[in-house]
mmCIF file of C-alpha atoms in Angstrom:
data_model
loop_
_atom_site.group_PDB
_atom_site.id
_atom_site.type_symbol
_atom_site.label_atom_id
_atom_site.label_comp_id
_atom_site.label_asym_id
_atom_site.label_seq_id
_atom_site.Cartn_x
_atom_site.Cartn_y
_atom_site.Cartn_z
ATOM 1 C CA MET A 688 -0.023 0.067 0.381
ATOM 2 C CA LYS A 689 2.842 2.368 0.859
ATOM 3 C CA SER A 690 4.578 1.571 -2.431
ATOM 4 C CA ILE A 691 1.305 2.733 -4.274
ATOM 5 C CA SER A 692 1.302 5.931 -2.546
ATOM 6 C CA LEU A 693 4.752 6.621 -3.166
ATOM 7 C CA TYR A 694 4.089 6.001 -6.629
ATOM 8 C CA LEU A 695 1.710 8.331 -7.386
ATOM 9 C CA LYS A 696 3.059 10.836 -5.127
ATOM 10 C CA ARG A 697 6.464 10.682 -7.297
ATOM 11 C CA ASN A 698 3.788 10.857 -10.671
ATOM 12 C CA LEU A 699 1.608 13.661 -9.993
ATOM 13 C CA TYR A 700 3.361 16.312 -11.228
ATOM 14 C CA PHE A 701 4.066 14.287 -14.540
ATOM 15 C CA ILE A 702 -0.032 13.329 -14.905
ATOM 16 C CA LEU A 703 -0.924 17.355 -13.905
ATOM 17 C CA SER A 704 1.494 18.271 -16.863
ATOM 18 C CA ILE A 705 0.055 16.025 -19.432
ATOM 19 C CA PHE A 706 -3.848 16.811 -18.368
ATOM 20 C CA ALA A 707 -2.446 20.662 -18.092
ATOM 21 C CA LEU A 708 -1.420 19.957 -21.872
ATOM 22 C CA PHE A 709 -4.482 17.949 -23.213
ATOM 23 C CA SER A 710 -6.525 20.799 -21.980
ATOM 24 C CA THR A 711 -4.801 23.625 -23.606
ATOM 25 C CA VAL A 712 -4.898 21.504 -27.093
ATOM 26 C CA VAL A 713 -8.455 21.200 -26.639
ATOM 27 C CA LEU A 714 -9.019 24.819 -25.765
ATOM 28 C CA ALA A 715 -7.370 25.759 -28.770
ATOM 29 C CA VAL A 716 -8.790 23.799 -31.236
ATOM 30 C CA VAL A 717 -12.221 24.564 -29.984
ATOM 31 C CA LEU A 718 -11.359 28.660 -30.133
ATOM 32 C CA LEU A 719 -10.318 27.638 -33.746
ATOM 33 C CA LEU A 720 -13.237 26.190 -34.632
ATOM 34 C CA VAL A 721 -15.653 28.753 -33.226
ATOM 35 C CA LEU A 722 -13.435 31.403 -34.800
ATOM 36 C CA ASP A 723 -13.393 30.105 -37.928
ATOM 37 C CA LEU A 724 -17.178 28.999 -38.388
ATOM 38 C CA SER A 725 -17.878 32.655 -37.214
ATOM 39 C CA ARG A 726 -16.083 34.266 -40.156
ATOM 40 C CA ASP A 727 -18.565 34.771 -43.332
ATOM 41 C CA VAL A 728 -17.066 33.095 -46.547
ATOM 42 C CA SER A 729 -16.350 35.299 -49.292
ATOM 43 C CA LYS A 730 -18.481 34.665 -52.490
ATOM 44 C CA THR A 731 -17.266 37.825 -54.802
ATOM 45 C CA SER A 732 -16.698 36.747 -58.263
ATOM 46 C CA VAL A 733 -16.728 38.058 -61.717
ATOM 47 C CA GLY A 734 -18.569 35.956 -63.871
ATOM 48 C CA PHE A 735 -17.354 32.534 -63.693
ATOM 49 C CA ILE A 736 -13.989 33.669 -61.902
ATOM 50 C CA TYR A 737 -13.996 33.240 -58.131
ATOM 51 C CA LEU A 738 -12.399 35.990 -56.157
ATOM 52 C CA GLY A 739 -13.704 35.178 -52.759
ATOM 53 C CA ALA A 740 -10.145 33.104 -51.960
ATOM 54 C CA SER A 741 -7.633 36.142 -53.122
ATOM 55 C CA GLU A 742 -7.075 39.337 -51.071
ATOM 56 C CA VAL A 743 -8.392 42.656 -52.847
ATOM 57 C CA SER A 744 -4.754 43.702 -53.737
ATOM 58 C CA ASP A 745 -4.509 40.401 -55.567
ATOM 59 C CA TYR A 746 -7.810 40.708 -58.022
ATOM 60 C CA GLU A 747 -6.147 41.946 -61.061
ATOM 61 C CA SER A 748 -3.338 39.402 -61.143
ATOM 62 C CA VAL A 749 -6.524 36.993 -61.009
ATOM 63 C CA LEU A 750 -8.672 38.338 -63.486
ATOM 64 C CA ALA A 751 -6.158 39.473 -66.180
ATOM 65 C CA PRO A 752 -4.899 36.291 -67.217
ATOM 66 C CA ARG A 753 -8.173 34.581 -66.922
ATOM 67 C CA ILE A 754 -10.166 37.105 -68.774
ATOM 68 C CA ALA A 755 -7.585 36.351 -72.031
ATOM 69 C CA GLN A 756 -8.236 33.047 -71.585
ATOM 70 C CA TRP A 757 -11.737 33.047 -71.944
ATOM 71 C CA GLN A 758 -11.409 35.597 -74.655
ATOM 72 C CA ASP A 759 -9.451 32.596 -76.285
ATOM 73 C CA THR A 760 -11.643 29.621 -75.622
ATOM 74 C CA ALA A 761 -15.215 31.312 -75.846
ATOM 75 C CA ASP A 762 -17.455 30.074 -78.640
ATOM 76 C CA TYR A 763 -19.800 32.742 -79.771
ATOM 77 C CA THR A 764 -21.183 32.758 -82.879
ATOM 78 C CA LEU A 765 -23.348 34.100 -85.532
ATOM 79 C CA THR A 766 -25.796 32.270 -87.594
ATOM 80 C CA TYR A 767 -28.396 32.498 -90.659
ATOM 81 C CA GLN A 768 -30.058 29.711 -92.580
ATOM 82 C CA GLU A 769 -26.704 27.114 -93.213
ATOM 83 C CA TYR A 770 -24.356 29.288 -92.170
ATOM 84 C CA GLU A 771 -22.265 30.499 -89.334
ATOM 85 C CA TRP A 772 -19.940 32.835 -88.760
ATOM 86 C CA GLN A 773 -17.457 32.831 -85.480
ATOM 87 C CA ILE A 774 -17.511 36.247 -83.587
ATOM 88 C CA ASP A 775 -13.489 37.466 -82.611
ATOM 89 C CA LEU A 776 -13.919 38.266 -79.121
ATOM 90 C CA THR A 777 -10.728 39.753 -79.105
ATOM 91 C CA HIS A 778 -11.828 43.070 -81.056
ATOM 92 C CA PHE A 779 -12.851 43.383 -77.503
ATOM 93 C CA GLU A 780 -10.432 45.067 -74.840
ATOM 94 C CA PHE A 781 -11.024 44.302 -71.032
ATOM 95 C CA ASP A 782 -11.176 47.146 -69.148
ATOM 96 C CA LEU A 783 -9.587 45.944 -65.953
ATOM 97 C CA ASN A 784 -9.537 49.394 -64.247
ATOM 98 C CA GLN A 785 -13.469 49.541 -64.779
ATOM 99 C CA THR A 786 -14.109 45.838 -63.668
ATOM 100 C CA LEU A 787 -12.060 46.600 -60.336
ATOM 101 C CA THR A 788 -13.985 49.625 -59.666
ATOM 102 C CA GLU A 789 -17.066 48.012 -60.076
ATOM 103 C CA ILE A 790 -16.718 45.212 -58.070
ATOM 104 C CA LYS A 791 -18.842 44.856 -55.171
ATOM 105 C CA GLU A 792 -18.065 42.077 -52.336
ATOM 106 C CA ASN A 793 -19.940 39.099 -51.882
ATOM 107 C CA GLN A 794 -21.688 39.008 -55.353
ATOM 108 C CA ASN A 795 -21.355 38.401 -58.732
ATOM 109 C CA ASN A 796 -19.879 40.968 -60.861
ATOM 110 C CA ASP A 797 -19.421 42.377 -64.288
ATOM 111 C CA ALA A 798 -16.713 42.345 -66.647
ATOM 112 C CA TYR A 799 -16.739 45.561 -68.380
ATOM 113 C CA PHE A 800 -14.976 45.606 -72.099
ATOM 114 C CA THR A 801 -14.201 48.403 -74.676
ATOM 115 C CA LEU A 802 -14.642 47.937 -78.525
ATOM 116 C CA SER A 803 -13.199 50.902 -80.112
ATOM 117 C CA GLU A 804 -14.517 52.199 -83.789
ATOM 118 C CA VAL A 805 -11.912 50.435 -85.720
ATOM 119 C CA ASN A 806 -12.507 47.122 -84.286
ATOM 120 C CA ARG A 807 -16.224 47.865 -84.307
ATOM 121 C CA ASP A 808 -15.886 47.930 -87.944
ATOM 122 C CA LEU A 809 -13.679 45.068 -88.476
ATOM 123 C CA LEU A 810 -15.870 42.936 -86.309
ATOM 124 C CA ILE A 811 -19.211 43.799 -88.697
ATOM 125 C CA SER A 812 -17.140 43.592 -91.973
ATOM 126 C CA GLU A 813 -16.058 39.888 -91.065
ATOM 127 C CA LEU A 814 -19.563 39.191 -89.633
ATOM 128 C CA THR A 815 -21.082 40.466 -92.995
ATOM 129 C CA GLU A 816 -18.638 40.015 -95.816
ATOM 130 C CA ASP A 817 -20.757 37.114 -97.026
ATOM 131 C CA LEU A 818 -24.094 38.605 -96.680
ATOM 132 C CA THR A 819 -26.061 40.426 -99.454
ATOM 133 C CA PRO A 820 -26.308 44.134 -99.991
ATOM 134 C CA LEU A 821 -30.265 43.757 -98.865
ATOM 135 C CA ILE A 822 -29.400 41.595 -95.980
ATOM 136 C CA ILE A 823 -26.767 44.308 -94.834
ATOM 137 C CA SER A 824 -28.843 47.305 -95.243
ATOM 138 C CA SER A 825 -31.251 45.906 -92.890
ATOM 139 C CA PHE A 826 -29.024 44.152 -90.319
ATOM 140 C CA ASP A 827 -29.340 46.211 -86.968
ATOM 141 C CA GLU A 828 -25.736 46.363 -85.575
ATOM 142 C CA ASP A 829 -26.488 48.228 -82.838
ATOM 143 C CA SER A 830 -29.074 46.111 -81.324
ATOM 144 C CA PHE A 831 -26.378 42.971 -82.025
ATOM 145 C CA LEU A 832 -23.434 44.682 -80.510
ATOM 146 C CA SER A 833 -25.657 45.845 -77.575
ATOM 147 C CA GLU A 834 -26.968 42.061 -76.800
ATOM 148 C CA LEU A 835 -23.269 40.697 -77.364
ATOM 149 C CA GLU A 836 -21.713 43.442 -74.917
ATOM 150 C CA ASN A 837 -24.346 42.244 -72.287
ATOM 151 C CA ASP A 838 -23.225 38.627 -72.843
ATOM 152 C CA LEU A 839 -19.537 39.244 -72.503
ATOM 153 C CA ARG A 840 -19.833 40.744 -69.162
ATOM 154 C CA VAL A 841 -21.389 37.754 -67.357
ATOM 155 C CA LEU A 842 -18.442 36.035 -69.295
ATOM 156 C CA LYS A 843 -20.717 33.315 -71.086
ATOM 157 C CA ASN A 844 -18.809 30.443 -72.348
ATOM 158 C CA ARG A 845 -21.092 29.956 -75.444
ATOM 159 C CA LYS A 846 -23.485 31.838 -77.290
ATOM 160 C CA SER A 847 -25.265 32.004 -80.572
ATOM 161 C CA TYR A 848 -26.765 34.758 -82.449
ATOM 162 C CA GLU A 849 -29.338 34.049 -85.503
ATOM 163 C CA LEU A 850 -29.171 37.136 -87.672
ATOM 164 C CA LYS A 851 -32.634 37.072 -88.219
ATOM 165 C CA ASP A 852 -33.325 38.437 -85.024
ATOM 166 C CA TYR A 853 -31.633 41.625 -85.873
ATOM 167 C CA LEU A 854 -33.172 42.297 -89.409
ATOM 168 C CA ASP A 855 -35.706 44.662 -90.195
ATOM 169 C CA ALA A 856 -39.084 42.658 -90.153
ATOM 170 C CA GLU A 857 -39.858 44.187 -93.739
ATOM 171 C CA ILE A 858 -36.891 41.702 -95.085
ATOM 172 C CA ALA A 859 -38.835 38.685 -94.284
ATOM 173 C CA SER A 860 -40.873 39.693 -97.158
ATOM 174 C CA THR A 861 -38.353 39.552 -99.589
ATOM 175 C CA THR A 862 -39.603 38.019 -103.156
ATOM 176 C CA ILE A 863 -37.985 34.864 -103.958
ATOM 177 C CA ASP A 864 -39.363 34.183 -107.234
ATOM 178 C CA GLN A 865 -42.918 35.301 -109.207
ATOM 179 C CA VAL A 866 -45.248 33.722 -112.155
ATOM 180 C CA ASP A 867 -47.982 35.260 -114.254
ATOM 181 C CA MET A 868 -50.422 32.530 -114.886
ATOM 182 C CA ASP A 869 -52.779 33.522 -117.812
ATOM 183 C CA ASP A 870 -55.518 31.854 -120.105
ATOM 184 C CA ILE A 871 -56.808 30.695 -116.671
ATOM 185 C CA PRO A 872 -61.055 30.259 -117.121
ATOM 186 C CA VAL A 873 -62.758 33.379 -115.714
ATOM 187 C CA ASP A 874 -64.388 31.488 -113.163
ATOM 188 C CA ILE A 875 -61.544 30.105 -111.887
ATOM 189 C CA VAL A 876 -59.999 33.361 -111.672
ATOM 190 C CA SER A 877 -62.883 34.690 -109.638
ATOM 191 C CA GLU A 878 -63.435 31.636 -107.196
ATOM 192 C CA ILE A 879 -59.788 31.843 -105.948
ATOM 193 C CA SER A 880 -59.508 35.767 -105.791
ATOM 194 C CA SER A 881 -62.925 35.943 -103.916
ATOM 195 C CA VAL A 882 -61.416 33.863 -100.995
ATOM 196 C CA LEU A 883 -57.616 33.667 -100.937
ATOM 197 C CA SER A 884 -55.020 36.605 -101.235
ATOM 198 C CA GLU A 885 -52.329 34.563 -99.493
ATOM 199 C CA PHE A 886 -51.223 31.413 -97.619
ATOM 200 C CA VAL A 887 -48.173 30.003 -95.452
ATOM 201 C CA ILE A 888 -45.824 27.343 -96.151
ATOM 202 C CA SER A 889 -44.409 26.701 -92.310
ATOM 203 C CA ALA A 890 -40.900 26.178 -91.297
ATOM 204 C CA GLN A 891 -39.397 22.715 -90.947
ATOM 205 C CA SER A 892 -42.492 20.864 -91.851
ATOM 206 C CA ARG A 893 -44.430 19.536 -94.926
ATOM 207 C CA PHE A 894 -46.334 21.218 -96.743
ATOM 208 C CA TYR A 895 -49.945 19.747 -98.020
ATOM 209 C CA LEU A 896 -51.882 22.242 -100.371
ATOM 210 C CA ILE A 897 -55.312 20.604 -99.945
ATOM 211 C CA GLU A 898 -54.835 20.434 -95.931
ATOM 212 C CA ALA A 899 -53.504 24.078 -96.141
ATOM 213 C CA LEU A 900 -56.365 25.282 -98.005
ATOM 214 C CA ASP A 901 -59.127 23.216 -96.712
ATOM 215 C CA THR A 902 -60.963 25.688 -95.199
ATOM 216 C CA TYR A 903 -61.408 27.792 -98.841
ATOM 217 C CA SER A 904 -63.422 25.137 -100.715
ATOM 218 C CA LEU A 905 -61.637 25.006 -103.575
ATOM 219 C CA SER A 906 -62.220 23.383 -106.676
ATOM 220 C CA ASN A 907 -59.887 20.643 -108.323
ATOM 221 C CA GLU A 908 -58.804 23.159 -111.205
ATOM 222 C CA ALA A 909 -58.649 25.977 -108.624
ATOM 223 C CA LEU A 910 -56.304 24.249 -106.363
ATOM 224 C CA SER A 911 -54.652 22.739 -109.760
ATOM 225 C CA VAL A 912 -53.692 25.990 -110.861
ATOM 226 C CA ILE A 913 -52.204 26.992 -107.220
ATOM 227 C CA ALA A 914 -50.042 23.672 -106.964
ATOM 228 C CA SER A 915 -48.778 24.608 -110.438
ATOM 229 C CA ALA A 916 -47.322 27.824 -109.508
ATOM 230 C CA LEU A 917 -45.872 26.307 -106.377
ATOM 231 C CA GLN A 918 -44.265 23.509 -108.295
ATOM 232 C CA TYR A 919 -43.138 26.384 -110.549
ATOM 233 C CA MET A 920 -41.428 28.914 -107.993
ATOM 234 C CA THR A 921 -40.359 26.465 -105.328
ATOM 235 C CA VAL A 922 -37.480 25.228 -107.803
ATOM 236 C CA LYS A 923 -35.913 28.531 -106.589
ATOM 237 C CA THR A 924 -35.742 27.450 -102.778
ATOM 238 C CA PRO A 925 -34.328 24.403 -100.988
ATOM 239 C CA VAL A 926 -37.867 22.576 -100.516
ATOM 240 C CA GLU A 927 -37.779 18.940 -101.358
ATOM 241 C CA GLY A 928 -39.492 15.836 -101.343
ATOM 242 C CA TYR A 929 -42.201 16.661 -104.133
ATOM 243 C CA ILE A 930 -45.221 14.734 -103.811
ATOM 244 C CA TYR A 931 -47.810 15.291 -106.535
ATOM 245 C CA GLN A 932 -49.543 14.125 -110.137
ATOM 246 C CA GLU A 933 -48.907 15.282 -113.499
ATOM 247 C CA PHE A 934 -51.450 16.032 -116.179
ATOM 248 C CA ASP A 935 -52.173 13.785 -119.005
ATOM 249 C CA GLU A 936 -53.034 16.450 -121.176
ATOM 250 C CA ARG A 937 -51.712 19.842 -119.979
ATOM 251 C CA PRO A 938 -54.429 22.499 -119.447
ATOM 252 C CA ILE A 939 -54.174 26.126 -121.606
ATOM 253 C CA TRP A 940 -52.972 27.657 -118.524
ATOM 254 C CA SER A 941 -50.259 25.201 -117.712
ATOM 255 C CA GLY A 942 -46.431 25.323 -118.795
ATOM 256 C CA LEU A 943 -43.250 24.027 -118.562
ATOM 257 C CA GLY A 944 -42.709 22.961 -115.120
ATOM 258 C CA MET A 945 -45.964 24.131 -114.334
ATOM 259 C CA SER A 946 -47.878 20.957 -114.598
ATOM 260 C CA ALA A 947 -49.182 19.875 -110.959
ATOM 261 C CA ARG A 948 -53.097 18.062 -110.939
ATOM 262 C CA VAL A 949 -54.861 18.181 -107.544
ATOM 263 C CA LEU A 950 -57.808 15.416 -107.239
ATOM 264 C CA ALA A 951 -58.609 15.845 -103.681
ATOM 265 C CA LEU A 952 -61.071 12.475 -103.858
ATOM 266 C CA ASN A 953 -58.681 10.723 -105.604
ATOM 267 C CA GLY A 954 -55.850 11.676 -102.911
ATOM 268 C CA TYR A 955 -53.927 13.765 -105.978
ATOM 269 C CA ASP A 956 -52.202 16.014 -103.555
ATOM 270 C CA PHE A 957 -49.456 18.730 -104.169
ATOM 271 C CA SER A 958 -46.521 18.005 -101.464
ATOM 272 C CA PHE A 959 -43.000 19.221 -100.172
ATOM 273 C CA PHE A 960 -41.188 19.490 -97.309
ATOM 274 C CA ASN A 961 -39.730 23.139 -96.364
ATOM 275 C CA PRO A 962 -36.160 22.328 -94.255
ATOM 276 C CA ARG A 963 -35.908 25.823 -93.576
ATOM 277 C CA GLN A 964 -36.431 27.417 -90.187
ATOM 278 C CA GLU A 965 -38.079 30.509 -91.675
ATOM 279 C CA GLU A 966 -41.728 29.790 -93.128
ATOM 280 C CA MET A 967 -42.674 31.535 -96.763
ATOM 281 C CA ARG A 968 -45.655 32.929 -98.242
ATOM 282 C CA VAL A 969 -47.747 33.144 -101.232
ATOM 283 C CA THR A 970 -49.622 36.137 -102.362
ATOM 284 C CA ILE A 971 -52.116 36.125 -105.197
ATOM 285 C CA GLU A 972 -53.041 39.065 -107.385
ATOM 286 C CA VAL A 973 -55.366 39.416 -109.809
ATOM 287 C CA LEU A 974 -53.800 40.928 -113.173
ATOM 288 C CA ASP A 975 -57.356 40.611 -115.358
ATOM 289 C CA THR A 976 -59.676 38.705 -116.015
ATOM 290 C CA ASN A 977 -57.623 35.393 -117.181
ATOM 291 C CA THR A 978 -54.367 36.117 -115.495
ATOM 292 C CA LEU A 979 -53.397 35.443 -111.669
ATOM 293 C CA ARG A 980 -49.990 36.635 -110.120
ATOM 294 C CA PHE A 981 -48.012 34.627 -107.901
ATOM 295 C CA THR A 982 -45.468 35.660 -105.365
ATOM 296 C CA LEU A 983 -43.518 33.711 -103.471
ATOM 297 C CA LYS A 984 -41.911 35.806 -100.285
ATOM 298 C CA GLY A 985 -39.644 35.099 -97.459
ATOM 299 C CA TYR A 986 -36.040 35.777 -95.967
ATOM 300 C CA PRO A 987 -33.404 35.946 -98.966
ATOM 301 C CA PHE A 988 -31.302 32.745 -99.289
ATOM 302 C CA LEU A 989 -27.491 33.045 -99.247
ATOM 303 C CA THR A 990 -27.051 29.851 -101.078
ATOM 304 C CA THR A 991 -28.281 30.688 -104.803
ATOM 305 C CA TYR A 992 -31.053 28.426 -106.378
ATOM 306 C CA GLU A 993 -31.468 28.620 -110.064
ATOM 307 C CA ARG A 994 -34.082 27.287 -112.588
ATOM 308 C CA ILE A 995 -32.463 25.362 -114.944
ATOM 309 C CA ILE A 996 -34.033 24.017 -118.204
ATOM 310 C CA GLU A 997 -32.032 21.316 -119.724
ATOM 311 C CA LEU A 998 -33.442 19.487 -123.188
ATOM 312 C CA GLY A 999 -33.230 15.777 -122.875
ATOM 313 C CA PRO A 1000 -33.637 13.151 -125.607
ATOM 314 C CA THR A 1001 -35.504 13.216 -128.454
ATOM 315 C CA ILE A 1002 -38.721 11.421 -128.913
ATOM 316 C CA TYR A 1003 -38.994 10.455 -132.843
ATOM 317 C CA TYR A 1004 -42.489 10.666 -134.373
ATOM 318 C CA HIS A 1005 -43.734 7.747 -136.560
ATOM 319 C CA VAL A 1006 -44.682 7.710 -140.081
ATOM 320 C CA ILE A 1007 -48.285 6.554 -140.332
ATOM 321 C CA THR A 1008 -48.991 5.442 -144.366
ATOM 322 C CA ASN A 1009 -52.712 4.980 -145.307
ATOM 323 C CA ASP A 1010 -53.080 4.166 -149.176
ATOM 324 C CA ASN A 1011 -55.366 6.226 -151.424
ATOM 325 C CA PRO A 1012 -55.804 5.050 -154.868
ATOM 326 C CA LEU A 1013 -57.489 8.662 -156.451
ATOM 327 C CA LEU A 1014 -54.031 10.166 -155.885
ATOM 328 C CA ASN A 1015 -52.657 11.036 -159.016
ATOM 329 C CA GLU A 1016 -50.312 13.785 -160.239
ATOM 330 C CA LEU A 1017 -53.223 16.342 -160.314
ATOM 331 C CA SER A 1018 -53.546 16.047 -156.636
ATOM 332 C CA GLU A 1019 -52.824 19.095 -154.530
ATOM 333 C CA GLY A 1020 -49.675 18.750 -153.202
ATOM 334 C CA VAL A 1021 -48.852 15.752 -154.454
ATOM 335 C CA ILE A 1022 -44.965 14.210 -154.238
ATOM 336 C CA ILE A 1023 -44.300 12.013 -157.183
ATOM 337 C CA THR A 1024 -41.435 9.498 -156.909
ATOM 338 C CA ASP A 1025 -40.860 7.566 -160.272
ATOM 339 C CA THR A 1026 -38.882 4.254 -160.050
ATOM 340 C CA GLU A 1027 -38.192 2.273 -163.130
ATOM 341 C CA THR A 1028 -41.024 -0.377 -161.920
ATOM 342 C CA GLU A 1029 -43.857 2.270 -160.637
ATOM 343 C CA THR A 1030 -44.889 5.792 -160.079
ATOM 344 C CA ILE A 1031 -45.477 6.488 -156.352
ATOM 345 C CA TYR A 1032 -47.891 9.668 -155.338
ATOM 346 C CA GLU A 1033 -47.819 10.988 -151.803
ATOM 347 C CA VAL A 1034 -49.668 13.639 -149.970
ATOM 348 C CA VAL A 1035 -48.804 14.608 -146.848
ATOM 349 C CA ILE A 1036 -51.452 15.038 -144.543
ATOM 350 C CA VAL A 1037 -50.254 15.544 -140.776
ATOM 351 C CA THR A 1038 -46.765 16.875 -140.763
ATOM 352 C CA GLY A 1039 -44.342 15.064 -138.227
ATOM 353 C CA VAL A 1040 -43.368 16.825 -135.240
ATOM 354 C CA HIS A 1041 -40.827 15.159 -132.761
ATOM 355 C CA GLY A 1042 -41.337 15.249 -129.586
ATOM 356 C CA HIS A 1043 -38.303 15.424 -126.390
ATOM 357 C CA VAL A 1044 -37.861 14.921 -122.612
ATOM 358 C CA THR A 1045 -37.040 18.209 -120.856
ATOM 359 C CA TYR A 1046 -35.510 18.248 -117.513
ATOM 360 C CA ILE A 1047 -36.136 20.883 -114.946
ATOM 361 C CA LYS A 1048 -33.257 20.973 -112.575
ATOM 362 C CA ARG A 1049 -32.331 23.281 -109.540
ATOM 363 C CA ARG A 1050 -28.662 24.430 -109.422
ATOM 364 C CA VAL A 1051 -27.604 25.182 -106.060
ATOM 365 C CA THR A 1052 -24.552 27.296 -105.412
ATOM 366 C CA PRO A 1053 -23.520 27.552 -101.666
ATOM 367 C CA LEU A 1054 -21.117 30.926 -100.700
ATOM 368 C CA GLY A 1055 -17.746 30.505 -102.146
ATOM 369 C CA GLY A 1056 -18.543 27.320 -103.380
ATOM 370 C CA THR A 1057 -19.160 25.290 -106.871
ATOM 371 C CA TYR A 1058 -22.728 24.701 -107.929
ATOM 372 C CA SER A 1059 -24.396 21.341 -108.269
ATOM 373 C CA ASP A 1060 -27.638 20.328 -110.546
ATOM 374 C CA TYR A 1061 -30.113 18.648 -109.007
ATOM 375 C CA THR A 1062 -33.231 17.091 -111.357
ATOM 376 C CA LEU A 1063 -36.280 17.759 -109.577
ATOM 377 C CA PHE A 1064 -38.955 17.068 -112.609
ATOM 378 C CA TYR A 1065 -38.966 15.714 -115.979
ATOM 379 C CA GLU A 1066 -41.719 16.093 -118.486
ATOM 380 C CA GLN A 1067 -42.289 14.535 -122.138
ATOM 381 C CA MET A 1068 -43.451 16.280 -125.011
ATOM 382 C CA LEU A 1069 -44.879 13.176 -126.948
ATOM 383 C CA PRO A 1070 -44.414 13.497 -130.933
ATOM 384 C CA VAL A 1071 -46.879 14.337 -133.429
ATOM 385 C CA ASP A 1072 -46.965 11.226 -135.714
ATOM 386 C CA GLN A 1073 -46.345 11.875 -139.554
ATOM 387 C CA VAL A 1074 -49.653 11.119 -142.077
ATOM 388 C CA ILE A 1075 -49.351 10.340 -145.494
ATOM 389 C CA GLU A 1076 -51.734 8.893 -147.937
ATOM 390 C CA GLN A 1077 -50.057 7.237 -150.691
ATOM 391 C CA ASN A 1078 -50.976 5.744 -154.008
ATOM 392 C CA ILE A 1079 -48.344 3.416 -155.665
ATOM 393 C CA VAL A 1080 -49.210 2.823 -159.645
ATOM 394 C CA PRO A 1081 -46.849 -0.290 -161.372
ATOM 395 C CA LYS A 1082 -45.424 0.620 -164.812
ATOM 396 C CA GLY A 1083 -45.883 -1.577 -167.514
#
């Protein structure tokens, strides 16, 4: 018992020292935790660039390289139809001083940029060098640059701008093609013009003429006139996938590349697919009692679409010979052929005319590219057979 008491006395100071050290460490940890948790975490940033872990004096050294890197890698584009132009953000100069001046702690802040007049002209020139004068004159540069600068301030990494959003509204009614169809029966001109002055071809969808004009209760011939006008005008557009029936015998108002027959009850419709993101409109105007003017309107195309008429193979006529024993040298228009054994009297009753195949093609020329031709339709002009009457008289 005495030995235990002696042992405790000898080690008491050591035990007290260990306890004091342990208590000090625990107290220090608790104080650190309490102090750390009570301090607010800074939420200061510029766009996606976090500044909360940096001292205010270090903001400049953090922002400058990160902004430069962002300008090199951010993907900003201007698009129109199937074309896209890269927007060079290096035309904009990062305004470090204004950015630092405007920073407010514990919130997300804007980055500020300047665009000199020289760089503005360069930027607009780069983005419009492929555009037509009509589109350039319609382009609201100020509105576009204002939206672009707003997106730059928040340091968006990717943005695509639709050019048509910055064009005057009137450009959506640019004439794409036009055709005057004459020799239309008076009653058909009246039927169409009394109920219909325009209709829409929707974007990125298949167009069905019967469905589009169903509410007007037009006759088959009236629908056929409209379908034939559409067949002609849409050659100068990118529409595709035509579905239609040709006339066996063309009406008097029909023409080359204008021969689409509509029979609603038989399911003979006129249809095609519009791949564009923009709708088109067709307007109809009466020129006189037998003539209608059809105009296809929409946004102008940068790709050029042309109508090419190409003559194909000849379809040769046949000669039909009929015997006429009454023909002689006194017959009107007679052609006499003498041989050693017979005399042949011939009269041409119907002069033969060769037929041919005609191809209606679309020539597509992209910006800066070479053209390609695509056959959309072909039409046959059937031959007129030659009819001859003949009398062969043997000699001797």
